[in-house]
Coordinates of C-alpha atoms in Angstrom, one line a residue:
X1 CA -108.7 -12.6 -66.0
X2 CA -111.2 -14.6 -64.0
X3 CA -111.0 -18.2 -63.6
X4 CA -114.0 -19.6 -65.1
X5 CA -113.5 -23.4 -63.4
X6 CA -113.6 -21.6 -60.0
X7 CA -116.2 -23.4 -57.9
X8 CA -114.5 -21.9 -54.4
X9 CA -117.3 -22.5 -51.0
X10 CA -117.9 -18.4 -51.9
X11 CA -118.6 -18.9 -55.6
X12 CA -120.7 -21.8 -55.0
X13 CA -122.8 -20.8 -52.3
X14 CA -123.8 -17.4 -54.9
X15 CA -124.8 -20.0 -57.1
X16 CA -127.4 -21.7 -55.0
X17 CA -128.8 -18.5 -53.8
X18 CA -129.2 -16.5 -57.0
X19 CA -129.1 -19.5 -59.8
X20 CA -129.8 -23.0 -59.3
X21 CA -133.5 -23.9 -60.5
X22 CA -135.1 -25.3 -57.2
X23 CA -138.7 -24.8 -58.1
X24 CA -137.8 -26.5 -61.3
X25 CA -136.1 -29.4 -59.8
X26 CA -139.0 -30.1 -57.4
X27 CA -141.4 -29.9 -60.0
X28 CA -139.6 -32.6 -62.4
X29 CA -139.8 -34.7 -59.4
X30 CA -143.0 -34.3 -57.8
X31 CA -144.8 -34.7 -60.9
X32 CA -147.2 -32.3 -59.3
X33 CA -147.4 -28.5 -58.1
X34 CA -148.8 -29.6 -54.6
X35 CA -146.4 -31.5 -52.9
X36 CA -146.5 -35.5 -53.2
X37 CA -144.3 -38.5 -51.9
X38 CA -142.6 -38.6 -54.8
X39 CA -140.7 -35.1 -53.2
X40 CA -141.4 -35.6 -49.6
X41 CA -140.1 -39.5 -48.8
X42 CA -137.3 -38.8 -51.5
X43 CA -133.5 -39.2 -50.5
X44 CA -131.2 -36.3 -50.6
X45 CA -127.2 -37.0 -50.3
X46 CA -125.0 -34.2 -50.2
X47 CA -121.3 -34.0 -50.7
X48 CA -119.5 -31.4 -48.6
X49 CA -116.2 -29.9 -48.1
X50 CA -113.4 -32.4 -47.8
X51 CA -115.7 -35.4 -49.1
X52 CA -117.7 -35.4 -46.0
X53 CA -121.0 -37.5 -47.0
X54 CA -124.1 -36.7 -45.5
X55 CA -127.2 -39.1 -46.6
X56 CA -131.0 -39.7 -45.9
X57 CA -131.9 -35.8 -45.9
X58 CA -135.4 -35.5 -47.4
X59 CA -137.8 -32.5 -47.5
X60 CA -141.0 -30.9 -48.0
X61 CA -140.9 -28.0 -50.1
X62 CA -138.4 -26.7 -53.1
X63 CA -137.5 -24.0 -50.4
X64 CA -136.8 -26.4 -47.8
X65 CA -134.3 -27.8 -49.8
X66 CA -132.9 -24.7 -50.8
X67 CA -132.5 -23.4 -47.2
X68 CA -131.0 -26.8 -46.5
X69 CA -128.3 -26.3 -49.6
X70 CA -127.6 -23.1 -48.6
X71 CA -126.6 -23.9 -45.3
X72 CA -124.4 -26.7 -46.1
X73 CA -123.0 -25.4 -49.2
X74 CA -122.5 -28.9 -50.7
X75 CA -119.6 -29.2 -53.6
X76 CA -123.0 -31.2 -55.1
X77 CA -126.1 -33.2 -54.3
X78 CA -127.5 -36.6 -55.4
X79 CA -131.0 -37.6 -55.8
X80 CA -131.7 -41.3 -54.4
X81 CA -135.0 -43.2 -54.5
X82 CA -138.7 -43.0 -53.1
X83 CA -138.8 -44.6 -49.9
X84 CA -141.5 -45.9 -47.9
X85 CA -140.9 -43.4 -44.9
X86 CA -139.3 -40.0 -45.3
X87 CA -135.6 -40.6 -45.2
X88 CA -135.1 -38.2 -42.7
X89 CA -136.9 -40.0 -40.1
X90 CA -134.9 -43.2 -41.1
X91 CA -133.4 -43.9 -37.5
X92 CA -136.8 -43.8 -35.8
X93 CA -138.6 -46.7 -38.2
X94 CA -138.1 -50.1 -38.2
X95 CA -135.5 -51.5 -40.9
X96 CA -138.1 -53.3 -42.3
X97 CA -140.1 -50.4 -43.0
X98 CA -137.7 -48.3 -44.9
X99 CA -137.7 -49.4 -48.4
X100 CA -137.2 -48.1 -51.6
X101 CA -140.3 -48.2 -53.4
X102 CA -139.9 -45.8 -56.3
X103 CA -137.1 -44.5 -58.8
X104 CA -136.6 -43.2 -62.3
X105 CA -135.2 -45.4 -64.4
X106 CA -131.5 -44.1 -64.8
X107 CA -128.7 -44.1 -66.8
X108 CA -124.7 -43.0 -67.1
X109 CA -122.6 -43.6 -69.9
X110 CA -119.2 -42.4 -69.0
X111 CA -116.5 -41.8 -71.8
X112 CA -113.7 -43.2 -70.1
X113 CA -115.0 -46.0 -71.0
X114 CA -114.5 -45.3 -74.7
X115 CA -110.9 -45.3 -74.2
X116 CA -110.1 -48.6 -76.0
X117 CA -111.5 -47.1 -79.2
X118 CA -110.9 -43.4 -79.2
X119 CA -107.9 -41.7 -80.1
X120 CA -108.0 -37.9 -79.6
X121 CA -108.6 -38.1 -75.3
X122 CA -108.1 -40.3 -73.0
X123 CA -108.8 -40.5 -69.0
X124 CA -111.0 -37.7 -67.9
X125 CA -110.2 -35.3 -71.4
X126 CA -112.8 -34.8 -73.6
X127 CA -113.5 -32.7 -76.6
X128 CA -116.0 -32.5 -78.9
X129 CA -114.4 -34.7 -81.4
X130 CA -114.6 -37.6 -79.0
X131 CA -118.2 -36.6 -78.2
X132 CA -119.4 -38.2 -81.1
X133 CA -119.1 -41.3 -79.3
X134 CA -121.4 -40.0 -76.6
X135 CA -123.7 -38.1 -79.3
X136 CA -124.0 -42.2 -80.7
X137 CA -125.0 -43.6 -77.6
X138 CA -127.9 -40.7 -77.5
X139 CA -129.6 -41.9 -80.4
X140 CA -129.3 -45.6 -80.0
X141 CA -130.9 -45.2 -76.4
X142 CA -133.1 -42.7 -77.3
X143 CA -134.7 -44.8 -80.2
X144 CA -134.6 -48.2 -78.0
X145 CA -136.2 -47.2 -74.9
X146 CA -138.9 -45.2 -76.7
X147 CA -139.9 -47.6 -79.5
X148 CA -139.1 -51.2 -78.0
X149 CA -140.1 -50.2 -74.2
X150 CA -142.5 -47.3 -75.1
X151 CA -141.0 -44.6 -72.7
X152 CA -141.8 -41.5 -73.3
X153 CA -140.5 -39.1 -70.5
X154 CA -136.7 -39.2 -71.0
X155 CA -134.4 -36.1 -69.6
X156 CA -130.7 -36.3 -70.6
X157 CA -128.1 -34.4 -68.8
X158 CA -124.8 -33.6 -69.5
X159 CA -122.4 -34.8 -66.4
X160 CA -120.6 -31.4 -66.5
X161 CA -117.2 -33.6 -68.0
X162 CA -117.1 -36.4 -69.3
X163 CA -120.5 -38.3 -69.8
X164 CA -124.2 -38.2 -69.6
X165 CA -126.6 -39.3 -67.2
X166 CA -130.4 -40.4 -68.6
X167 CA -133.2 -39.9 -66.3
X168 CA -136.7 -41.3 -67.1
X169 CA -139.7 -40.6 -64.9
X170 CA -142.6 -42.8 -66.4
X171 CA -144.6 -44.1 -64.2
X172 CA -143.6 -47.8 -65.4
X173 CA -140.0 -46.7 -65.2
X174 CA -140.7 -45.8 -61.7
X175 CA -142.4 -48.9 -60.3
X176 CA -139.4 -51.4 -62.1
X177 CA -138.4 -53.3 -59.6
X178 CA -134.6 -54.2 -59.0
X179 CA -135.2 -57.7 -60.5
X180 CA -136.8 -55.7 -63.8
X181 CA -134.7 -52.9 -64.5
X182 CA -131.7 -55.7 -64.0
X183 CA -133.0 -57.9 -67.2
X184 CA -133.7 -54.3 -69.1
X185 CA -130.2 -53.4 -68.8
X186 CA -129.0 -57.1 -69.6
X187 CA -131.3 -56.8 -73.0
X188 CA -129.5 -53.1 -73.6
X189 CA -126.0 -54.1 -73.0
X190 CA -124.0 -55.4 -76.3
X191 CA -120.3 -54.3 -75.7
X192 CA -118.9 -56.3 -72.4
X193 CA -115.6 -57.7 -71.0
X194 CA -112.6 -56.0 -70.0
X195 CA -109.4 -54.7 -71.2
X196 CA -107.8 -58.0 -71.5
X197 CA -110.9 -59.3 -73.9
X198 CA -110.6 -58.0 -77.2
X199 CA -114.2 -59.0 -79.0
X200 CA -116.6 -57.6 -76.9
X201 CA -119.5 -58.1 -78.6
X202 CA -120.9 -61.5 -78.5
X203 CA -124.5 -61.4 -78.8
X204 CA -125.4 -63.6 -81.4
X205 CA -127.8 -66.5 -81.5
X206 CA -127.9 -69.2 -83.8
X207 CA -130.8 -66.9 -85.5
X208 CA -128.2 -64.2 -85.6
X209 CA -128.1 -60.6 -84.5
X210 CA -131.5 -60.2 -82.3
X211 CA -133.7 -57.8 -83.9
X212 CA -134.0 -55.8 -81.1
X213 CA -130.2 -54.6 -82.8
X214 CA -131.2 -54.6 -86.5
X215 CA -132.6 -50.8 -85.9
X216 CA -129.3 -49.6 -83.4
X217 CA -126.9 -51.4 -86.2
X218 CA -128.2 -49.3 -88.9
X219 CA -127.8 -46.1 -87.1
X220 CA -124.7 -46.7 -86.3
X221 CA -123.3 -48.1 -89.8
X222 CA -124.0 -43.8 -90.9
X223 CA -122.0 -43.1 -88.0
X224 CA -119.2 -45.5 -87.7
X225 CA -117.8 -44.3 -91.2
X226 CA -117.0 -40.6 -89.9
X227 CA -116.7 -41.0 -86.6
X228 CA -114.5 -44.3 -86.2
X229 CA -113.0 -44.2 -89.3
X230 CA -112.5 -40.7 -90.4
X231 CA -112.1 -38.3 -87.3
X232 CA -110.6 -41.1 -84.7
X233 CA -108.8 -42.7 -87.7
X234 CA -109.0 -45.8 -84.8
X235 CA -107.2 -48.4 -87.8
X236 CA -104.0 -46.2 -88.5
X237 CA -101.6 -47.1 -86.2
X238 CA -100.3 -50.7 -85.9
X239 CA -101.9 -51.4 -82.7
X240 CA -105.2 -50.4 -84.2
X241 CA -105.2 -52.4 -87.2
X242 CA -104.1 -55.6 -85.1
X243 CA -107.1 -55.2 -83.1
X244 CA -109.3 -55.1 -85.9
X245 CA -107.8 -58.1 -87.4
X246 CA -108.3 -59.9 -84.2
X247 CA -111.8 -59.2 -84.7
X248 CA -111.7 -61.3 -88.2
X249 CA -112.8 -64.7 -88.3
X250 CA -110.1 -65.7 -91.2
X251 CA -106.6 -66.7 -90.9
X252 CA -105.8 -66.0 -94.6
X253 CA -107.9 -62.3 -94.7
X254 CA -106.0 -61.3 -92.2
X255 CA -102.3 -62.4 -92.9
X256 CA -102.9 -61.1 -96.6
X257 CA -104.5 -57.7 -94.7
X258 CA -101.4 -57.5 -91.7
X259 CA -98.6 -58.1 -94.8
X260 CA -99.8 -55.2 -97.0
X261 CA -100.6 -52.9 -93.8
X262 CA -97.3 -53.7 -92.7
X263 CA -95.7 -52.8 -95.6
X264 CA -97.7 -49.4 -96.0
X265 CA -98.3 -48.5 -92.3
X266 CA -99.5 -45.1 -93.9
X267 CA -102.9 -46.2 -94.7
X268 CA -106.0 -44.4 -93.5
X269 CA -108.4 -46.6 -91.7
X270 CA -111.1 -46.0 -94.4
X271 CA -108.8 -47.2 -96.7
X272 CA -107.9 -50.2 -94.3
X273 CA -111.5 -50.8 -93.9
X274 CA -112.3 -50.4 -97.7
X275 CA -109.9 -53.3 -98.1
X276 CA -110.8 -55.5 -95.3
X277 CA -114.6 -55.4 -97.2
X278 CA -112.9 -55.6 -100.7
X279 CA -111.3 -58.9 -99.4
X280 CA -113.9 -60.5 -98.1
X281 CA -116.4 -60.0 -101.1
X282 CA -114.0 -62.1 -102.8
X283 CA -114.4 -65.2 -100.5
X284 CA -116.7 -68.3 -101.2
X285 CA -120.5 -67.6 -101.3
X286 CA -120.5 -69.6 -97.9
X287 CA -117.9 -68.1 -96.0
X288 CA -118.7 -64.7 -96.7
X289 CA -121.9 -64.5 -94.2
X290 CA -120.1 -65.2 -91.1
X291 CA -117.0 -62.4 -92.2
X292 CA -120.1 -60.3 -93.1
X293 CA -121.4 -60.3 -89.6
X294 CA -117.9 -60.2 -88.5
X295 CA -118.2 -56.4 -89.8
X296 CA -121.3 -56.2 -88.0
X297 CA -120.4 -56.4 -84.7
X298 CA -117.0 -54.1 -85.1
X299 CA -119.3 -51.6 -86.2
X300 CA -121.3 -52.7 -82.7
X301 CA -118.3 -52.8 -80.7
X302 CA -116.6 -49.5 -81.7
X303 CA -119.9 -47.0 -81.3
X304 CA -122.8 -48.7 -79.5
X305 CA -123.9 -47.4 -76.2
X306 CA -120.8 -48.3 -73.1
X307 CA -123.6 -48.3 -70.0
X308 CA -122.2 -48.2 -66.8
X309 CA -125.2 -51.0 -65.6
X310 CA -124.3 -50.6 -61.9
X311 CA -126.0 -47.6 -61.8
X312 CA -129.0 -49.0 -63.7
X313 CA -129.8 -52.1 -61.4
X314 CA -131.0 -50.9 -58.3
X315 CA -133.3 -48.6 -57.3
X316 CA -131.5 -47.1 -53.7
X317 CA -128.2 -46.3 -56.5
X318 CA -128.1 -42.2 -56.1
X319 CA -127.2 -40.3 -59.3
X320 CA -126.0 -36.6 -59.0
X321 CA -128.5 -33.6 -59.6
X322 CA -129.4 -31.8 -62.8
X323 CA -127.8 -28.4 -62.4
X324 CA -125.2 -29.5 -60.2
X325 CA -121.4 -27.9 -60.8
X326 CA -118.6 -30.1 -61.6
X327 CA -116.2 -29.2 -59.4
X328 CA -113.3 -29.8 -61.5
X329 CA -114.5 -28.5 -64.6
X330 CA -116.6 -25.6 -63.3
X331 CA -119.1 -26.4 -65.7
X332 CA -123.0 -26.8 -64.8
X333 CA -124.7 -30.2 -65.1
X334 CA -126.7 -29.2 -67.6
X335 CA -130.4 -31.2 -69.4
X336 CA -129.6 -31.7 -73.3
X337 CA -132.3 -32.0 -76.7
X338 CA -131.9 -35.2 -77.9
X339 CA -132.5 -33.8 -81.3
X340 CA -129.3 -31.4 -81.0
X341 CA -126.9 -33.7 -79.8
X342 CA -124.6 -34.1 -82.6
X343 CA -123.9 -30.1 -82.3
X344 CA -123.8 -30.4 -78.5
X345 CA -120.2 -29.2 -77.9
X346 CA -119.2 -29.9 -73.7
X347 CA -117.1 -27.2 -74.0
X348 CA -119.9 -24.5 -74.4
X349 CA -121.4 -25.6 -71.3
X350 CA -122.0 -22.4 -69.0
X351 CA -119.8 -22.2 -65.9
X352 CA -120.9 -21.2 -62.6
X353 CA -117.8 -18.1 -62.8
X354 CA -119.4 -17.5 -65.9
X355 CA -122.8 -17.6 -65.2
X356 CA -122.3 -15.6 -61.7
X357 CA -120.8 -12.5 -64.4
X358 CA -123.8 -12.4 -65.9
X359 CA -126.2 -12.1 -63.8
X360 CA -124.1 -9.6 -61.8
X361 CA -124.0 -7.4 -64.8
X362 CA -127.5 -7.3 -64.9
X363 CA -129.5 -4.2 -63.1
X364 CA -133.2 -5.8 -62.7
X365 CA -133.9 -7.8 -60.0
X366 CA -137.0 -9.0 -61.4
X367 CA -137.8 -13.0 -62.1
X368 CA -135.4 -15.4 -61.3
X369 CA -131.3 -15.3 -61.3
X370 CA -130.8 -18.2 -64.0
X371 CA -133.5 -16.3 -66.3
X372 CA -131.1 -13.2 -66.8
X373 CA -127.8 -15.7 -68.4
X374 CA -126.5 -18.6 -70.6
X375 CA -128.1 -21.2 -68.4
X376 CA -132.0 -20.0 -69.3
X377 CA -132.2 -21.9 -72.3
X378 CA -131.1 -25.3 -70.0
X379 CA -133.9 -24.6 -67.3
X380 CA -137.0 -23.9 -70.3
X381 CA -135.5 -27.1 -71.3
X382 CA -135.9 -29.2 -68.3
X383 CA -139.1 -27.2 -67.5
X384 CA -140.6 -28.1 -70.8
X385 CA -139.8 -31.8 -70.2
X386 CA -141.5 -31.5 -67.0
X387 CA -144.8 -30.1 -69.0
X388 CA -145.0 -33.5 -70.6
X389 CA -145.0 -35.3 -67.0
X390 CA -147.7 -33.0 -65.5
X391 CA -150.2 -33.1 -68.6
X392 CA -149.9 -37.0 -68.5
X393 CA -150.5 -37.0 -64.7
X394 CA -153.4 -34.9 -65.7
X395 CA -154.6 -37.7 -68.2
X396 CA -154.4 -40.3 -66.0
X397 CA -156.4 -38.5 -63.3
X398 CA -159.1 -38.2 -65.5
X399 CA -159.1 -41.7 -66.8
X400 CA -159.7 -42.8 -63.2
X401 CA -156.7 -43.6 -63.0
X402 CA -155.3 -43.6 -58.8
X403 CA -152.0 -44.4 -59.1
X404 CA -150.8 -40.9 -58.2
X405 CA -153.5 -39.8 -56.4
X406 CA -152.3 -42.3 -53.6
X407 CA -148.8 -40.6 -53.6
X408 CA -150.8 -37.1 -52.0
X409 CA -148.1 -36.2 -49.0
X410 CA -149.0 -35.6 -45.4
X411 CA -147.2 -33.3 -43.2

């Protein structure tokens, strides 16, 4: 039986000759078919055998960068920023002349960082159980950065374990500076503090919850119910149920709730939660508000989005490329439909092992390598994203618009 979570130099270097989507990936970056600044003074980092880091590559053409991955045979590569000069001729410009000046707007949301609340993995495990947490994050993001900041050209990709990365190529995305996208990741960020702080959520004013949340609340009240209370059941054991109460503003709702739990550990955390609510509906008219929103932000603290903000903040952080292989999971990196996230399963992802089978069991040698297996569907995808990019470059062109007609690049 083959090993499908085989990414050997051998088995990876097949996959950037025959498989990996280069004309694709230049495409979604250049915004353009010719080649523009946005390709050619971008930053290429690639990760080699025994963690040897080589940074500041930059090219000219999709099969430049191909012939270049093909001769190093990185275990992956990372895209970096726009910068002012072509990172390759970084040691022959002054300092002050290599910038960066351009950079999606990006995203990671890692679930390791769900391991406070989840029950079913921990550490780098996942399953598709514990995807649901991910899967909530999606939507509240989703719905936030296209409604409240009006982008529009958001690409998600699945980090071939244990997360998702978020890439968004607007051209306002792309001109944020450091300063900006720091105070757009401050107004996303709900659930902070460490292990040792136990409410994390602490984002009300004397107003209350800022509406910015009313519309990521909601979606997550529909999820919390079968996610946090049915399938991770996060209430049932004692150490569960104590963390909740330490969430509750009321000495005498929770000694009444941590007597009767004790006594009947066998509870289900629906039935916990059931009760906690049933409780506190039977407070004073004027206590019941602030227990109220109490509920609110556990709901907040157990599903909304975990964002790893580092990565968000500066516009020279590198993220690692679509399509890329995870090398301990063999799985491929792979862009995801917003729409179809809660049936996304990580699992089904397409290996490299895999993927390499298939299109060595085909006979044509017609079209490209990825169009003959599982990972077609993944590449129309991201290719179909891309669509949306060129037609509004288009637009803008013929509005008058110059901002990317200055980005033309010069060999």
């Amino acid at each position: 039986m083959s090993d499908d979570t085989d990414t050997s130099p051998e088995v990876m270097l097949q996959f950037y000759k025959m498989l990996y989507p280069f004309p694709s990936i230049f495409t979604w970056l250049n915004h353009e078919h010719t080649p523009t600044k946005l390709f050619t003074h971008r930053e290429f980092a690639f990760t080699l055998q025994g963690d040897v880091y080589l940074r500041y590559n930059s090219f000219n053409t999709a099969e430049d960068l191909k012939k270049q991955v093909c001769a190093l045979n990185p275990t992956r590569f990372e895209i970096g920023p726009v910068y002012s000069a072509k990172p390759r001729d970084k040691k022959t410009v002054r300092p002050a002349a290599f910038t960066p000046q351009r950079r999606e707007l990006v995203f990671d949301i890692d679930m390791t960082d769900y391991d406070g609340v989840r029950t079913c993995c921990s550490a780098a495990d996942i399953c598709s159980r514990c995807w649901g947490f991910i899967a909530a994050a999606v939507k509240v993001l989703q719905s936030a950065l296209t409604e409240q900041f009006g982008f529009r050209h958001l690409l998600w990709v699945y980090s071939g374990r244990r997360g998702i990365h978020l890439w968004i190529s607007d051209p306002e995305a792309l001109d944020l500076t450091d300063d900006q996208r720091r105070a757009l990741v401050s107004a996303l960020t709900v659930v902070e503090g460490g292990k040792e702080m136990v409410k994390k959520v602490n984002v009300r004013t004397a107003k209350g919850l800022p509406p910015s949340l009313w519309g990521a609340l909601e979606t997550l009240r529909s999820t919390f119910g079968p996610l946090v209370l049915d399938d991770q059941d996060c209430f049932a054991s004692q150490e569960g149920w104590e963390t909740l109460l330490q969430l509750i503003p009321d000495r005498s709702v929770v000694e009444t709730l941590r007597n009767k739990w004790s006594q009947d550990p066998e509870r289900s955390s629906a039935q916990k939660w059931g009760e906690l609510k049933d409780l506190i509906a039977t407070k004073k008219v004027d206590v019941q508000p602030r227990l109220k929103e109490a509920l609110e932000d556990v709901v907040l603290q157990y599903t909304y989005p975990r964002i790893d903000a580092e990565v968000s903040k500066h516009r020279n952080h590198l993220l690692k490329a679509p399509f890329c292989v995870h090398p301990k999971t063999g799985r491929v990196c792979v862009p995801l439909d917003p729409d179809d996230i809660d049936r996304f399963d990580p699992h089904g992802v397409p290996t490299v092992a895999q993927l390499l089978r298939e299109v060595n069991s085909t006979s044509t040698s017609e079209g490209a390598g990825w169009e003959k297996t599982s990972l077609k569907p993944y590449v129309d995808l991201l290719d179909r994203h891309t669509t949306g990019i060129l037609e509004n470059v288009r637009m803008m062109k013929r509005n008058g618009e110059t901002h990317y007609c200055s980005n033309v690049a010069l060999t």
